[in-house]
CSV table of C-alpha atoms in Angstrom, one decimal:
chain,number,residue,atom,x,y,z
A,87,MET,CA,27.1,1.1,-33.1
A,88,ASP,CA,28.2,2.8,-36.0
A,89,ASN,CA,31.9,4.0,-35.4
A,90,HIS,CA,33.5,0.8,-38.2
A,91,HIS,CA,33.5,3.4,-41.1
A,92,ASN,CA,36.5,4.5,-43.1
A,93,CYS,CA,38.3,7.3,-42.7
A,94,TRP,CA,37.8,9.8,-45.5
A,95,HIS,CA,41.0,10.9,-45.3
A,96,CYS,CA,42.9,8.1,-45.7
A,97,GLY,CA,41.4,5.4,-46.0
A,98,THR,CA,41.8,3.0,-42.6
A,99,PRO,CA,39.5,0.5,-41.9
A,100,ASP,CA,38.0,1.0,-38.3
A,101,ALA,CA,38.6,4.9,-38.6
A,102,GLY,CA,37.7,5.4,-34.2
A,103,SER,CA,34.7,7.8,-33.9
A,104,ILE,CA,37.1,11.7,-33.9
A,105,PHE,CA,40.0,11.0,-34.3
A,106,CYS,CA,41.7,8.9,-37.7
A,107,ARG,CA,43.5,6.3,-35.7
A,108,TYR,CA,46.3,5.7,-38.7
A,109,CYS,CA,46.8,10.0,-39.7
A,110,ASN,CA,45.0,11.0,-37.0
A,111,SER,CA,42.8,13.9,-38.7
A,112,LEU,CA,39.4,14.6,-37.1
A,113,GLN,CA,36.3,12.4,-38.7
A,114,ALA,CA,32.7,13.2,-39.1
A,115,PRO,CA,30.4,13.4,-35.5
A,116,VAL,CA,28.3,11.4,-34.3
A,117,PRO,CA,25.0,12.8,-34.6
A,118,ASN,CA,23.5,10.7,-30.9
A,119,TYR,CA,25.2,12.1,-27.8
A,120,PHE,CA,26.3,8.9,-26.5
A,121,GLU,CA,28.2,6.9,-28.5
A,122,PHE,CA,29.9,11.2,-28.9
A,123,PHE,CA,30.7,11.1,-25.2
A,124,GLY,CA,32.1,7.5,-25.6
A,125,MET,CA,29.4,6.1,-22.6
A,126,PRO,CA,27.7,3.4,-22.8
A,127,LEU,CA,23.4,4.3,-23.6
A,128,LYS,CA,23.0,4.1,-20.1
A,129,LEU,CA,20.3,6.9,-18.2
A,130,SER,CA,23.0,6.7,-14.8
A,131,VAL,CA,25.6,8.9,-15.3
A,132,ASP,CA,28.9,9.4,-13.5
A,133,LEU,CA,28.5,13.0,-14.3
A,134,ALA,CA,32.5,13.4,-13.0
A,135,ARG,CA,32.9,11.3,-15.9
A,136,LEU,CA,31.2,13.4,-18.8
A,137,GLN,CA,32.2,17.0,-17.6
A,138,LYS,CA,36.3,15.8,-18.1
A,139,GLN,CA,35.3,14.8,-21.0
A,140,PHE,CA,33.3,17.7,-22.3
A,141,TYR,CA,36.2,19.5,-21.4
A,142,SER,CA,39.2,17.6,-23.0
A,143,LEU,CA,36.1,17.0,-25.9
A,144,SER,CA,35.9,21.2,-26.3
A,145,GLY,CA,39.6,21.5,-26.9
A,146,LEU,CA,40.6,19.0,-28.9
A,147,LEU,CA,37.6,20.0,-30.8
A,148,HIS,CA,37.4,23.5,-31.1
A,149,PRO,CA,37.4,25.6,-34.2
A,150,ASP,CA,40.6,27.5,-34.0
A,151,ARG,CA,42.5,25.0,-34.4
A,152,TYR,CA,41.5,23.9,-37.5
A,153,THR,CA,42.1,27.3,-39.2
A,154,ARG,CA,44.5,25.6,-40.4
A,155,ARG,CA,43.3,22.7,-41.6
A,156,SER,CA,41.7,21.3,-44.1
A,157,GLU,CA,37.7,22.3,-45.1
A,158,GLN,CA,36.4,18.9,-44.4
A,159,GLU,CA,38.4,19.6,-41.1
A,160,LYS,CA,36.9,23.2,-40.2
A,161,ARG,CA,33.5,22.0,-41.0
A,162,TYR,CA,33.6,19.0,-38.9
A,163,SER,CA,35.1,20.7,-36.3
A,164,LEU,CA,32.8,23.6,-36.3
A,165,GLU,CA,29.7,20.5,-36.5
A,166,ALA,CA,31.8,18.5,-33.7
A,167,SER,CA,31.8,22.0,-31.4
A,168,SER,CA,27.2,22.4,-32.1
A,169,ILE,CA,26.4,18.6,-32.0
A,170,LEU,CA,28.9,18.2,-27.9
A,171,ASN,CA,27.2,21.6,-26.6
A,172,ASP,CA,24.3,20.3,-27.2
A,173,ALA,CA,25.2,16.7,-26.0
A,174,TYR,CA,26.4,17.6,-22.8
A,175,ARG,CA,23.2,20.1,-22.2
A,176,VAL,CA,21.1,17.3,-22.2
A,177,LEU,CA,23.2,14.1,-20.7
A,178,ARG,CA,23.6,16.8,-17.6
A,179,ASP,CA,20.4,17.0,-16.6
A,180,PRO,CA,18.2,14.1,-16.1
A,181,ILE,CA,15.6,14.6,-17.3
A,182,GLN,CA,16.6,16.2,-20.7
A,183,ARG,CA,18.5,13.1,-20.9
A,184,ALA,CA,15.7,10.6,-20.6
A,185,GLU,CA,13.7,12.9,-22.8
A,186,TYR,CA,16.0,12.0,-25.9
A,187,VAL,CA,17.0,8.2,-24.7
A,188,LEU,CA,13.4,8.4,-25.3
A,189,LYS,CA,13.1,9.9,-28.4
A,190,GLU,CA,16.2,8.0,-30.0
A,191,ALA,CA,14.1,5.2,-29.1
A,192,GLY,CA,11.1,5.9,-31.0
A,193,PHE,CA,9.4,7.5,-28.3
A,194,ASP,CA,6.6,10.5,-29.2
A,195,ILE,CA,7.5,12.4,-25.6
A,196,GLY,CA,5.0,14.7,-26.8
A,197,GLU,CA,1.7,12.7,-27.3
A,198,GLN,CA,-0.4,12.7,-23.8
A,199,ARG,CA,-3.7,10.8,-23.0
A,200,SER,CA,-5.5,12.2,-19.2
A,201,LYS,CA,-5.5,8.3,-18.3
A,202,ASP,CA,-1.9,10.4,-17.2
A,203,VAL,CA,-2.9,11.9,-13.9
A,204,PRO,CA,-3.9,9.9,-11.7
A,205,PRO,CA,-6.8,10.8,-10.5
A,206,GLU,CA,-5.9,11.1,-6.5
A,207,LEU,CA,-3.6,13.8,-6.9
A,208,LEU,CA,-6.3,15.3,-10.1
A,209,GLU,CA,-8.6,16.0,-6.7
A,210,GLU,CA,-5.2,17.9,-5.1
A,211,VAL,CA,-4.2,20.1,-9.0
A,212,PHE,CA,-8.3,20.6,-9.3
A,213,GLU,CA,-7.6,22.1,-5.4
A,214,LEU,CA,-5.7,24.2,-6.3
A,215,ASN,CA,-6.2,25.8,-9.2
A,216,MET,CA,-9.4,27.2,-7.2
A,217,ALA,CA,-7.1,28.1,-4.4
A,218,LEU,CA,-5.1,30.1,-7.4
A,219,ASP,CA,-8.4,31.2,-8.6
A,220,GLU,CA,-9.7,32.5,-5.6
A,221,LEU,CA,-6.4,35.0,-4.8
A,222,ARG,CA,-5.9,35.8,-8.9
A,223,MET,CA,-9.5,37.9,-7.2
A,224,GLY,CA,-8.4,39.4,-4.3
A,225,ASP,CA,-8.8,36.5,-1.6
A,226,ASP,CA,-6.2,36.5,0.1
A,227,GLU,CA,-7.4,33.7,2.5
A,228,VAL,CA,-6.4,31.1,0.9
A,229,LEU,CA,-3.1,32.9,0.7
A,230,PRO,CA,-2.0,29.2,3.9
A,231,GLN,CA,-3.7,27.2,1.8
A,232,LEU,CA,-1.4,27.1,-1.3
A,233,ASP,CA,1.6,28.2,0.8
A,234,GLU,CA,0.6,24.1,1.8
A,235,SER,CA,-0.5,23.0,-2.2
A,236,ARG,CA,3.0,24.3,-3.1
A,237,LYS,CA,4.3,22.1,-0.4
A,238,LYS,CA,2.6,19.3,-1.3
A,239,PHE,CA,3.8,19.1,-4.0
A,240,LEU,CA,7.1,19.8,-4.4
A,241,ASP,CA,7.7,16.9,-2.1
A,242,ILE,CA,6.1,15.0,-4.2
A,243,LEU,CA,9.0,15.9,-7.3
A,244,VAL,CA,11.2,15.3,-5.1
A,245,GLU,CA,9.7,11.9,-4.8
A,246,MET,CA,9.2,11.6,-8.3
A,247,ASP,CA,13.3,12.2,-9.0
A,248,ALA,CA,13.8,9.7,-6.6
A,249,GLY,CA,11.2,7.5,-8.3
A,250,LEU,CA,13.2,8.3,-12.0
A,251,GLU,CA,16.4,7.2,-10.5
A,252,GLN,CA,15.9,4.2,-9.2
A,253,GLN,CA,14.0,3.3,-13.1
A,254,PHE,CA,17.4,4.4,-14.4
A,255,GLN,CA,19.0,2.3,-12.6
A,256,LYS,CA,16.5,-0.8,-13.7
A,257,HIS,CA,16.7,0.6,-17.4
A,258,ASP,CA,20.2,-0.2,-17.2
A,259,ALA,CA,20.2,-3.4,-15.9
A,260,GLN,CA,17.9,-4.5,-18.0
A,261,GLU,CA,19.1,-6.6,-20.7
A,262,GLY,CA,17.3,-7.1,-24.5
A,263,ASP,CA,15.7,-4.2,-26.1
A,264,GLU,CA,12.3,-4.8,-24.9
A,265,ALA,CA,12.4,-5.2,-21.5
A,266,ARG,CA,14.8,-2.0,-21.9
A,267,ARG,CA,11.7,0.1,-24.0
A,268,ALA,CA,9.3,-1.2,-20.3
A,269,VAL,CA,11.1,0.5,-18.6
A,270,LEU,CA,11.1,3.6,-21.1
A,271,ALA,CA,7.5,3.4,-20.8
A,272,GLU,CA,6.8,3.3,-17.6
A,273,ILE,CA,9.9,6.2,-17.4
A,274,ARG,CA,8.0,8.1,-19.8
A,275,LEU,CA,4.4,7.7,-17.3
A,276,THR,CA,7.1,9.1,-14.6
A,277,LEU,CA,7.7,12.5,-17.3
A,278,ASN,CA,5.0,12.9,-18.0
A,279,ARG,CA,2.9,13.2,-14.4
A,280,ARG,CA,6.2,15.6,-13.3
A,281,ARG,CA,5.5,17.7,-15.9
A,282,TYR,CA,1.7,18.7,-15.2
A,283,ILE,CA,3.5,19.1,-11.5
A,284,LYS,CA,6.4,21.2,-12.6
A,285,ASN,CA,3.9,23.6,-14.4
A,286,LEU,CA,1.6,23.7,-11.5
A,287,VAL,CA,3.9,24.8,-9.2
A,288,ASN,CA,5.5,27.4,-11.9
A,289,GLU,CA,2.5,28.5,-12.5
A,290,VAL,CA,2.2,29.3,-8.2
A,291,ASP,CA,4.7,30.7,-7.9
A,292,LYS,CA,4.5,33.3,-11.5
A,293,LEU,CA,0.9,34.7,-9.2
A,294,LEU,CA,3.1,34.4,-6.4
A,295,THR,CA,5.6,36.4,-7.1
A,296,ALA,CA,3.4,39.0,-8.9
A,297,ARG,CA,1.7,40.2,-5.5
A,298,ASN,CA,4.9,40.1,-4.0
A,299,ALA,CA,6.4,42.8,-6.8
B,163,MET,CA,-5.0,31.9,-33.9
B,164,ALA,CA,-8.7,33.5,-33.4
B,165,TYR,CA,-10.9,31.8,-31.6
B,166,SER,CA,-14.3,30.8,-33.5
B,167,ASP,CA,-17.4,33.0,-32.5
B,168,LYS,CA,-18.9,30.1,-30.6
B,169,VAL,CA,-15.7,29.3,-28.9
B,170,LEU,CA,-16.2,32.8,-27.9
B,171,ASP,CA,-19.4,32.8,-26.7
B,172,HIS,CA,-18.2,30.0,-24.8
B,173,TYR,CA,-16.0,31.5,-23.6
B,174,ASN,CA,-17.7,35.1,-21.9
B,175,ASN,CA,-20.8,33.4,-21.5
B,176,PRO,CA,-20.0,30.1,-19.4
B,177,ARG,CA,-23.0,28.0,-19.4
B,178,ASN,CA,-23.1,26.6,-15.7
B,179,VAL,CA,-20.7,27.4,-14.1
B,180,GLY,CA,-20.5,26.2,-10.6
B,181,ASN,CA,-20.8,22.6,-8.2
B,182,LEU,CA,-23.3,20.0,-7.1
B,183,ASP,CA,-23.0,18.1,-4.1
B,184,LYS,CA,-20.8,15.4,-4.9
B,185,LYS,CA,-22.2,13.2,-1.5
B,186,ASP,CA,-25.4,13.1,-2.8
B,187,PRO,CA,-26.3,10.1,-4.6
B,188,ASN,CA,-27.7,10.6,-7.8
B,189,VAL,CA,-25.1,13.4,-8.7
B,190,GLY,CA,-21.6,12.2,-10.4
B,191,THR,CA,-19.0,14.5,-10.9
B,192,GLY,CA,-15.6,13.6,-12.9
B,193,LEU,CA,-12.1,14.7,-12.4
B,194,VAL,CA,-10.4,15.1,-16.0
B,195,GLY,CA,-6.9,16.4,-16.2
B,196,ALA,CA,-4.4,16.6,-20.5
B,197,PRO,CA,-0.8,16.7,-18.6
B,198,GLU,CA,-0.2,18.5,-22.0
B,199,CYS,CA,-1.9,21.9,-21.7
B,200,GLY,CA,-2.3,21.6,-17.7
B,201,ASP,CA,-6.0,21.8,-18.0
B,202,VAL,CA,-7.9,20.1,-15.3
B,203,MET,CA,-12.3,20.1,-16.0
B,204,LYS,CA,-14.2,19.1,-13.5
B,205,LEU,CA,-17.6,18.2,-14.4
B,206,GLN,CA,-21.2,16.5,-12.7
B,207,ILE,CA,-24.4,15.7,-13.7
B,208,LYS,CA,-28.0,15.4,-11.1
B,209,VAL,CA,-29.3,12.2,-12.7
B,210,ASN,CA,-33.0,12.1,-11.9
B,211,PRO,CA,-33.2,8.7,-10.2
B,212,GLU,CA,-36.4,7.3,-11.3
B,213,THR,CA,-36.3,8.2,-14.8
B,214,GLY,CA,-32.4,8.4,-15.6
B,215,VAL,CA,-32.7,11.9,-17.0
B,216,ILE,CA,-29.8,14.4,-16.3
B,217,GLU,CA,-31.3,16.8,-15.3
B,218,ASP,CA,-28.9,19.7,-14.1
B,219,ALA,CA,-25.5,19.5,-15.7
B,220,LYS,CA,-22.9,21.9,-13.8
B,221,PHE,CA,-18.4,22.2,-14.5
B,222,LYS,CA,-15.1,24.4,-13.7
B,223,THR,CA,-12.6,23.7,-15.6
B,224,PHE,CA,-9.2,25.5,-15.8
B,225,GLY,CA,-8.1,26.0,-19.1
B,226,CYS,CA,-7.9,27.3,-22.5
B,227,GLY,CA,-10.9,29.3,-23.7
B,228,SER,CA,-11.2,26.4,-26.2
B,229,ALA,CA,-11.2,23.8,-23.2
B,230,ILE,CA,-14.0,25.9,-21.0
B,231,ALA,CA,-16.5,26.3,-24.1
B,232,SER,CA,-16.3,22.4,-24.4
B,233,SER,CA,-17.0,21.8,-20.9
B,234,SER,CA,-19.4,24.8,-21.4
B,235,LEU,CA,-21.1,23.5,-24.2
B,236,ALA,CA,-20.9,19.4,-23.4
B,237,THR,CA,-23.6,20.3,-20.2
B,238,GLU,CA,-25.7,21.7,-22.5
B,239,MET,CA,-26.1,19.3,-24.3
B,240,LEU,CA,-26.5,17.0,-21.4
B,241,LYS,CA,-29.6,18.4,-20.0
B,242,GLY,CA,-32.7,16.4,-20.8
B,243,LYS,CA,-30.9,13.9,-22.2
B,244,THR,CA,-30.4,10.5,-20.4
B,245,VAL,CA,-27.7,8.4,-18.9
B,246,ASP,CA,-27.1,6.1,-21.4
B,247,GLU,CA,-28.5,9.0,-24.1
B,248,ALA,CA,-25.1,11.4,-22.9
B,249,LEU,CA,-22.6,8.5,-23.0
B,250,GLN,CA,-23.1,8.0,-27.3
B,251,ILE,CA,-22.3,11.7,-26.8
B,252,LYS,CA,-18.6,12.4,-28.9
B,253,ASN,CA,-15.9,14.9,-29.0
B,254,THR,CA,-16.8,15.0,-33.0
B,255,LEU,CA,-19.3,16.7,-32.1
B,256,ILE,CA,-18.4,19.3,-29.7
B,257,VAL,CA,-15.4,19.6,-32.5
B,258,ASN,CA,-18.1,20.1,-35.1
B,259,GLU,CA,-20.2,22.6,-33.2
B,260,LEU,CA,-17.8,25.0,-32.3
B,261,SER,CA,-15.0,23.9,-35.3
B,262,LEU,CA,-12.5,23.9,-33.5
B,263,PRO,CA,-9.1,23.2,-34.9
B,264,PRO,CA,-7.0,20.7,-34.8
B,265,VAL,CA,-4.2,21.2,-32.1
B,266,LYS,CA,-7.6,22.5,-29.6
B,267,ILE,CA,-8.8,18.4,-30.5
B,268,HIS,CA,-7.3,17.9,-27.5
B,269,CYS,CA,-10.3,20.0,-25.5
B,270,SER,CA,-12.9,17.7,-26.5
B,271,VAL,CA,-11.5,14.7,-26.1
B,272,LEU,CA,-10.7,16.0,-22.5
B,273,ALA,CA,-15.2,17.1,-22.2
B,274,GLU,CA,-16.0,13.4,-24.1
B,275,ASP,CA,-13.7,11.8,-21.2
B,276,ALA,CA,-14.9,14.3,-18.1
B,277,ILE,CA,-18.7,12.7,-19.4
B,278,LYS,CA,-17.2,9.2,-19.4
B,279,ALA,CA,-15.9,9.8,-16.4
B,280,ALA,CA,-18.7,11.6,-14.7
B,281,ILE,CA,-21.1,9.0,-15.5
B,282,THR,CA,-19.4,6.3,-14.2
B,283,ASP,CA,-18.9,7.7,-11.4
B,284,TYR,CA,-22.7,8.3,-11.0
B,285,LYS,CA,-22.9,5.2,-11.8
B,286,ALA,CA,-20.6,3.1,-9.2
B,287,LYS,CA,-22.9,5.4,-6.8
B,288,SER,CA,-26.3,3.9,-8.0
B,289,ALA,CA,-25.2,0.6,-7.4
B,290,THR,CA,-24.0,0.8,-3.6
B,291,PRO,CA,-26.8,1.3,-1.7
B,292,ALA,CA,-26.9,5.1,0.3
B,293,THR,CA,-26.6,2.1,3.6
B,294,ALA,CA,-24.0,0.9,2.7
B,295,GLN,CA,-22.0,4.0,1.7
B,296,THR,CA,-21.5,5.4,5.2
B,297,ALA,CA,-20.3,2.0,6.5
């Protein structure tokens, strides 16, 4: 946490993260989304509180309020408003939030190895792809099977999201960076698997929509 | 991005697409996937138990052109090799042969993984007597 800066305007030390506690001038926005919202770095987020905070900050930071203020504050309000919108979009979505925390912790969320998908799921993925292929070639008999698979994968997604929620709580309960990193590594695995399944369901939906169109 | 001629050739005329009987004790099946791109690759080998030579290889890949070409080429490379020779096949060989660009190297890695998985499966099967499998 680096809120301990001096105010750019009046020089008050420990000025505060948004406005200087002494002269009330707008400070340079902190780039970290959690700090920006004044929230602890936790994966479980109180969405109602987040939304309230978003509305209140939107008003306080809006560039229209700074048209008669210094150039510095005009610039800060633009920057802060932009960070605010990004931060809100990311933090209110559990998946994007987790990806953000992973990225900030130095995890490469793009890097993946084939081992990440468990073999028992791979079999089903392969079967589903076979069915998709047959449907593309005009074999309607696979439709019930496809529908069945789709449901199964949607169930898996629901299961994964519940598991993710537990992993979030486990992360938040850890003491110390190392313990937290270990949980983050587990979360990354879940996210990779989730993305895989999600892509697959999207593909089925795309094909079925195109057929029905 | 332009594919090389060799990739296009394998993509348009894939060699050895198909299926071998998974239950055959001489058949090894490797099924691997890359979550990043959603590619899934199934590669099967049929081994002569007397000589250890791979007599047939088949694949089915759902993925991009490079993934299909990599697995198609892999099955070509496998035929006629012994299992131990096949284990020496490295993804770099596939990269060079197909002139894969850096962003597509993971396709060749997937093919190498598939070969290894098929051989592992075959070895596990042949280590278990056929009678014990049905028991």
